GROMACS .gro file of C-alpha atoms in nm:
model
  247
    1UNK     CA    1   0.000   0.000   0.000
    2UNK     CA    2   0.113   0.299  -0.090
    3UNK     CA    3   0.229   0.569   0.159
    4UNK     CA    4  -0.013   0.842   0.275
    5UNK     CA    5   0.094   1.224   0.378
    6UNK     CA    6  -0.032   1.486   0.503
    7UNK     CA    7   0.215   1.773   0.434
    8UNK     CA    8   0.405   1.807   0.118
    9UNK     CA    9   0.735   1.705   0.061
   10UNK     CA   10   0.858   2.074   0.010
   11UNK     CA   11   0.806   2.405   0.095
   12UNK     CA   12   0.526   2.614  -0.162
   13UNK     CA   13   0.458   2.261  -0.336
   14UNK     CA   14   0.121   2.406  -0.397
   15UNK     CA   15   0.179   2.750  -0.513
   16UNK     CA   16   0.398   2.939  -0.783
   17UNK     CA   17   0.738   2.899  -0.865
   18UNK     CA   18   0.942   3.194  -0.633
   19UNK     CA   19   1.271   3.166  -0.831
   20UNK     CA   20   1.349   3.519  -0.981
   21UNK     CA   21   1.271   3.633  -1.350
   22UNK     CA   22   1.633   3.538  -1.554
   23UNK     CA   23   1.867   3.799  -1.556
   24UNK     CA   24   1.975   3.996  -1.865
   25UNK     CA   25   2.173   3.862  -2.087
   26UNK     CA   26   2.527   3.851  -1.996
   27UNK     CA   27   2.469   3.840  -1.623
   28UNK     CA   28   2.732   3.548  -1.473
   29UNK     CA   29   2.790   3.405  -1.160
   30UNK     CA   30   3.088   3.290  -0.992
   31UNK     CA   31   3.156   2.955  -0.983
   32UNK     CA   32   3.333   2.919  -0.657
   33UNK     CA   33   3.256   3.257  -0.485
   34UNK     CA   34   2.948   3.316  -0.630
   35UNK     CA   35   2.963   3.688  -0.687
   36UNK     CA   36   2.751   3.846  -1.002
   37UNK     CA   37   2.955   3.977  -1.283
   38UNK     CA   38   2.959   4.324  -1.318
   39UNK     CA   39   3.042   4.429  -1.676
   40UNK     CA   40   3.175   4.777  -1.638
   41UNK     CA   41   3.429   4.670  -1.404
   42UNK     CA   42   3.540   4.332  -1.567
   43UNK     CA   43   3.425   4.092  -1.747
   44UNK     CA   44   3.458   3.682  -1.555
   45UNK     CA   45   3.678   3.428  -1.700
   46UNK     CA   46   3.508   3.089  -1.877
   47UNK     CA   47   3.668   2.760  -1.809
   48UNK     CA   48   3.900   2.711  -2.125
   49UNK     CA   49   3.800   2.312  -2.101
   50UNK     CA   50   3.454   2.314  -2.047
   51UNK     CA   51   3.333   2.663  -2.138
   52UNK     CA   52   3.049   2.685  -1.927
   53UNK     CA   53   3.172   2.713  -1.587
   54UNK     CA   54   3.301   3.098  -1.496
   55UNK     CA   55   3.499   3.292  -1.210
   56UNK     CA   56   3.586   3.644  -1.037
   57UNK     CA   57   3.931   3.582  -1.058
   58UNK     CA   58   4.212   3.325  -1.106
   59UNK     CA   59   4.216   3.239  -0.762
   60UNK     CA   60   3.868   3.148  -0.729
   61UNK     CA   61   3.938   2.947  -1.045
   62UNK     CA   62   4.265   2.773  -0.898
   63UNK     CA   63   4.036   2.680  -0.584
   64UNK     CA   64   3.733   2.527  -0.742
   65UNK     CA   65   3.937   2.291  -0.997
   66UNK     CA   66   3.953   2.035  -0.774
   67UNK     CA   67   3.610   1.941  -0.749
   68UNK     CA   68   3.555   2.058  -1.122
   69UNK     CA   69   3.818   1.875  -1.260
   70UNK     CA   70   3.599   1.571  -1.324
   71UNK     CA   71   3.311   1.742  -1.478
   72UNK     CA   72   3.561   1.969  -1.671
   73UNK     CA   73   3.704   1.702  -1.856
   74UNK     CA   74   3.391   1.505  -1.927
   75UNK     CA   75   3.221   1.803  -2.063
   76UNK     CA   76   3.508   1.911  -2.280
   77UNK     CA   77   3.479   1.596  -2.440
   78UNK     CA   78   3.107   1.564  -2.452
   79UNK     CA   79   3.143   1.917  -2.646
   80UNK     CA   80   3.427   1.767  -2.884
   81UNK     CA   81   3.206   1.450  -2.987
   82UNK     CA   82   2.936   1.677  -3.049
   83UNK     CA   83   3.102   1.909  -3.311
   84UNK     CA   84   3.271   1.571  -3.498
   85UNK     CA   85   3.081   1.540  -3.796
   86UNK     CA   86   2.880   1.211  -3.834
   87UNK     CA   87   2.728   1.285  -3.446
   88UNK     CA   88   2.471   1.546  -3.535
   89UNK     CA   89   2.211   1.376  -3.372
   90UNK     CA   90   2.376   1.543  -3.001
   91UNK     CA   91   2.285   1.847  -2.964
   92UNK     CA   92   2.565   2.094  -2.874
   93UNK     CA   93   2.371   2.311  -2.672
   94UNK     CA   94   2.267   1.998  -2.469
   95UNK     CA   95   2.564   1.949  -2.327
   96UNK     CA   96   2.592   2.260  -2.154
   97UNK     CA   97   2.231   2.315  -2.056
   98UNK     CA   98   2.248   1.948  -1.892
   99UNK     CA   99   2.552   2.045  -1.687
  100UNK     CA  100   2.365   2.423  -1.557
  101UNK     CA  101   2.035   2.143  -1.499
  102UNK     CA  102   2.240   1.974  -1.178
  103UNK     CA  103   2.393   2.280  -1.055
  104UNK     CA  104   2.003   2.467  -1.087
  105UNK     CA  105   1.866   2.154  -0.923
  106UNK     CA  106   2.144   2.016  -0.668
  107UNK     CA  107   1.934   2.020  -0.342
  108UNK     CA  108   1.663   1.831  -0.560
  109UNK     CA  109   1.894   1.573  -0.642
  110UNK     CA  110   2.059   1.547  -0.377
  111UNK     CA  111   1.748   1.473  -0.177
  112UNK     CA  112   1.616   1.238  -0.445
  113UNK     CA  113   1.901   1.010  -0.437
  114UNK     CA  114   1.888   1.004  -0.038
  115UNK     CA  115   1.556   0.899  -0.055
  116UNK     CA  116   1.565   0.599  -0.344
  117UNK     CA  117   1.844   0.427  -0.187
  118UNK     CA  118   1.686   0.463   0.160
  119UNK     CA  119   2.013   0.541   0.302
  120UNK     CA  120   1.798   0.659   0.694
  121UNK     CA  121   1.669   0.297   0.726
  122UNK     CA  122   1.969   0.157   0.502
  123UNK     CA  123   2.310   0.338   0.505
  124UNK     CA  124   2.473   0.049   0.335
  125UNK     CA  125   2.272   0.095   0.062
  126UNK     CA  126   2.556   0.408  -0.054
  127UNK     CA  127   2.824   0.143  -0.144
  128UNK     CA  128   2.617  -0.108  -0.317
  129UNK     CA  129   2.373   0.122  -0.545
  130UNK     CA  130   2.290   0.434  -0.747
  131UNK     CA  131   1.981   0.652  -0.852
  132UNK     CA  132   1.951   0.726  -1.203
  133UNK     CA  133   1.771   0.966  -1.402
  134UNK     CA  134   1.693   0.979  -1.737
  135UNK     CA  135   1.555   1.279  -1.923
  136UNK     CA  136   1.357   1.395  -2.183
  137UNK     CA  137   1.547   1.748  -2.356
  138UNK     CA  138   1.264   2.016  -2.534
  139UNK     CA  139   1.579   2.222  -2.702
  140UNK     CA  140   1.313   2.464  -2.825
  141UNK     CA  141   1.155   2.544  -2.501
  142UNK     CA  142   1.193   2.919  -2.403
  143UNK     CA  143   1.202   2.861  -2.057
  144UNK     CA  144   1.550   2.764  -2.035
  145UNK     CA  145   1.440   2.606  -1.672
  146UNK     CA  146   1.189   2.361  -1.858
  147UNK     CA  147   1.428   2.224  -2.106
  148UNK     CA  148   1.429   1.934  -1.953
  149UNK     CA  149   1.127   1.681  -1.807
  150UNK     CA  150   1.167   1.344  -1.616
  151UNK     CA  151   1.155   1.067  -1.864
  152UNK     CA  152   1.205   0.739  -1.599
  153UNK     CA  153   1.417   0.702  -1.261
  154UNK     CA  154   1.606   0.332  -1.179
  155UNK     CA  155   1.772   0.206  -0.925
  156UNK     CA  156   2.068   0.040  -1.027
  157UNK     CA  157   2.400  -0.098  -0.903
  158UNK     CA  158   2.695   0.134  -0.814
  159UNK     CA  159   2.896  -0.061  -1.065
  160UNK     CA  160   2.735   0.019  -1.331
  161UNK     CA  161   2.885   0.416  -1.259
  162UNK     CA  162   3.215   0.367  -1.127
  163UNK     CA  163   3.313   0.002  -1.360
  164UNK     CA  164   3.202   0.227  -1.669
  165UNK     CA  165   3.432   0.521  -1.568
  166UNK     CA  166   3.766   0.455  -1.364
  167UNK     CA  167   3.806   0.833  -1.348
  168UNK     CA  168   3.461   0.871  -1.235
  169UNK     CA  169   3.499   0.586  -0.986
  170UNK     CA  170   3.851   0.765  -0.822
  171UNK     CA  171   3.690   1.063  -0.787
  172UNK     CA  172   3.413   0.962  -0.580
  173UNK     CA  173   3.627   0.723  -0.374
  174UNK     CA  174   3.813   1.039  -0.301
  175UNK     CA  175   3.509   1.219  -0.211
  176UNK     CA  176   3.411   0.874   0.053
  177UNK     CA  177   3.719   0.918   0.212
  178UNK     CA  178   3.711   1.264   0.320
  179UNK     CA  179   3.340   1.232   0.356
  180UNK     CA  180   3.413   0.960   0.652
  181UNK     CA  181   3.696   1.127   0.761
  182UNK     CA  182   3.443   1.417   0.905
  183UNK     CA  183   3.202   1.123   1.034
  184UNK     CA  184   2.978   1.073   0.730
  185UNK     CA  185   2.870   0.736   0.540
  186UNK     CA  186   3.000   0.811   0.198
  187UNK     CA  187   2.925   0.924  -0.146
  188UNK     CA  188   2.617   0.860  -0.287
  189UNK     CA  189   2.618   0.857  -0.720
  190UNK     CA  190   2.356   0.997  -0.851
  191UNK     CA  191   2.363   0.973  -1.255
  192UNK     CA  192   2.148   1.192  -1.461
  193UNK     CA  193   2.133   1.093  -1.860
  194UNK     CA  194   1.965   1.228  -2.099
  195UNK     CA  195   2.018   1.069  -2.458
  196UNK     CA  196   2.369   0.964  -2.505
  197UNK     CA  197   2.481   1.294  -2.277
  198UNK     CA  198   2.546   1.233  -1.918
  199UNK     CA  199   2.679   1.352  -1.600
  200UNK     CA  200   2.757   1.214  -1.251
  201UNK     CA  201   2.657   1.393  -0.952
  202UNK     CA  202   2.824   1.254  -0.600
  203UNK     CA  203   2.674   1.360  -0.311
  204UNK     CA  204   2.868   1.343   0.001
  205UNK     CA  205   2.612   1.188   0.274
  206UNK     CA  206   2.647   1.289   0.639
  207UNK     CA  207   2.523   0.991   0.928
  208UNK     CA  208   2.174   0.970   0.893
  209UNK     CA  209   2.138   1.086   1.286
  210UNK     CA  210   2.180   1.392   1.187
  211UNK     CA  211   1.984   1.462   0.912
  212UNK     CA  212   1.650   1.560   0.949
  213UNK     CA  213   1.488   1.493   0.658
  214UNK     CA  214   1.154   1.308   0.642
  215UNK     CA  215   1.167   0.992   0.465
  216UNK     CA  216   0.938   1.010   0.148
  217UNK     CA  217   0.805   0.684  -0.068
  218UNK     CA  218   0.682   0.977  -0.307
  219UNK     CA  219   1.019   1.066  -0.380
  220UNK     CA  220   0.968   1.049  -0.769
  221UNK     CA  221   0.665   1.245  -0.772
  222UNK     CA  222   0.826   1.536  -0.572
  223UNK     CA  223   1.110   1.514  -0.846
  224UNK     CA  224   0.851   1.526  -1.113
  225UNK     CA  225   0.678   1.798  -1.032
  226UNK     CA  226   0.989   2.039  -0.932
  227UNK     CA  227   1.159   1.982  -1.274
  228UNK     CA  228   0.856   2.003  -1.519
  229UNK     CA  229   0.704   2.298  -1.342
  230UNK     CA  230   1.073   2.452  -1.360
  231UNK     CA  231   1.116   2.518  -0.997
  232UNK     CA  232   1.441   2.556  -0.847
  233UNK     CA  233   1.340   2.653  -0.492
  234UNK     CA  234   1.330   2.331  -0.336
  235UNK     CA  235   1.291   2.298   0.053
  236UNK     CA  236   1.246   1.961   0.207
  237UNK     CA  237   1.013   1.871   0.464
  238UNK     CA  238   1.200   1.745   0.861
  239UNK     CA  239   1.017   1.657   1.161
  240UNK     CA  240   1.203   1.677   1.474
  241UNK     CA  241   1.099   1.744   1.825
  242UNK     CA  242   1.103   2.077   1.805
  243UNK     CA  243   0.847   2.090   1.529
  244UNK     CA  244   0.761   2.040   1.132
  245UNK     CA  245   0.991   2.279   0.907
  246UNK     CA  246   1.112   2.312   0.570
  247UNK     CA  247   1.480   2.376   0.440
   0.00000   0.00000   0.00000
């Protein structure tokens, strides 16, 4: 039987997106600091691998290639098979508007994979398996935060990440190590594909004691519903002695 709630899963589930109208073109964001471009004073450096991802300075570039490194280099080749001739059935612009859908919708997937591999009832579940996502891409929309919709979600073994991609599989033992190191359970792998375009999102999991988060069986609904109605304001429901909040 399925579950029953009374509270959504997320804050304003009901009501209409809050995220703010999209800037004017031209307006950038740091990658690593997160400051907003301003034009007259400078204009922010792209990633020369990847050309999506952009900073302040060099500094704030030097500091964020570690964790970019791995999504750098995919990318960058992703964006090379794409202009080959012969593979004009990938869409250039897919590439890079895949890559700004995980970074939009992070805290999303984030708390999707937590809740398909049950890691609060079943920690051990983070070393044996992995949440998928597959997508459906609408190049033409003109709400760039509804080109993509949720085609079907799996659960499938961790393997079938990290055997595919030694680099891939490196970097998130990497990311386990240091994640345990500061008293967490590991990386979870969260894989989001859309066509023959994909990334890999690990998602450093701290002990389930301390995370508040409801568990949800309607996990793939909530996921549905914040990607097709192109919200990126997600807030998830936690119960805890002290009360029912969202965030």
């Amino acid at each position: 039987m399925a579950a029953v709630y009374t509270q959504p899963a997320a804050a304003n589930y009901f009501t209409a997106p809050t995220h703010a109208a999209p800037k004017p073109r031209g307006y950038r964001l740091c990658d690593q600091c997160g400051a907003v471009e301003q034009p007259h004073l400078g204009r922010f450096r792209l990633c020369g691998g990847c050309m999506t991802t952009q900073y302040c300075s060099q500094d704030c570039q030097k500091a964020h290639w570690p964790s970019h490194r791995q999504i750098c280099q995919h990318t960058a080749s992703q964006i090379s098979t794409a202009k080959q001739p012969g593979h004009n059935s990938i869409d250039e612009s897919l590439v890079k508007n895949l890559r700004k859908f995980v970074s939009a919708h992070s805290s999303l997937l984030s708390w999707a994979g937590f809740q398909a591999l049950q890691l609060k009832r079943l920690p051990s579940n983070i070393r044996q398996n992995a949440l998928l996502i597959e997508l459906n891409y609408r190049h033409s929309s003109s709400d760039p935060l509804r080109r993509f919709s949720i085609k079907a979600t799996h659960i499938v073994p961790r393997t079938y990440v990290t055997d595919n991609d030694p680099l891939v599989g490196q970097d998130i033992l990497r990311r386990e190590e240091r994640c345990r190191k500061s008293g967490g359970i590991g990386c979870a792998v969260v894989l989001i594909q859309c066509g023959e375009i994909s990334q890999v999102m690990p998602v450093e999991v701290d002990s389930p004691s301390r995370i508040t988060w409801d568990t949800r069986e309607d996990w793939p609904q909530v996921l549905q519903h914040f990607v097709e109605s192109g919200r990126t304001d997600f807030k998830p429901i936690s119960t805890t002695a002290r009360g029912t909040f969202y965030g």
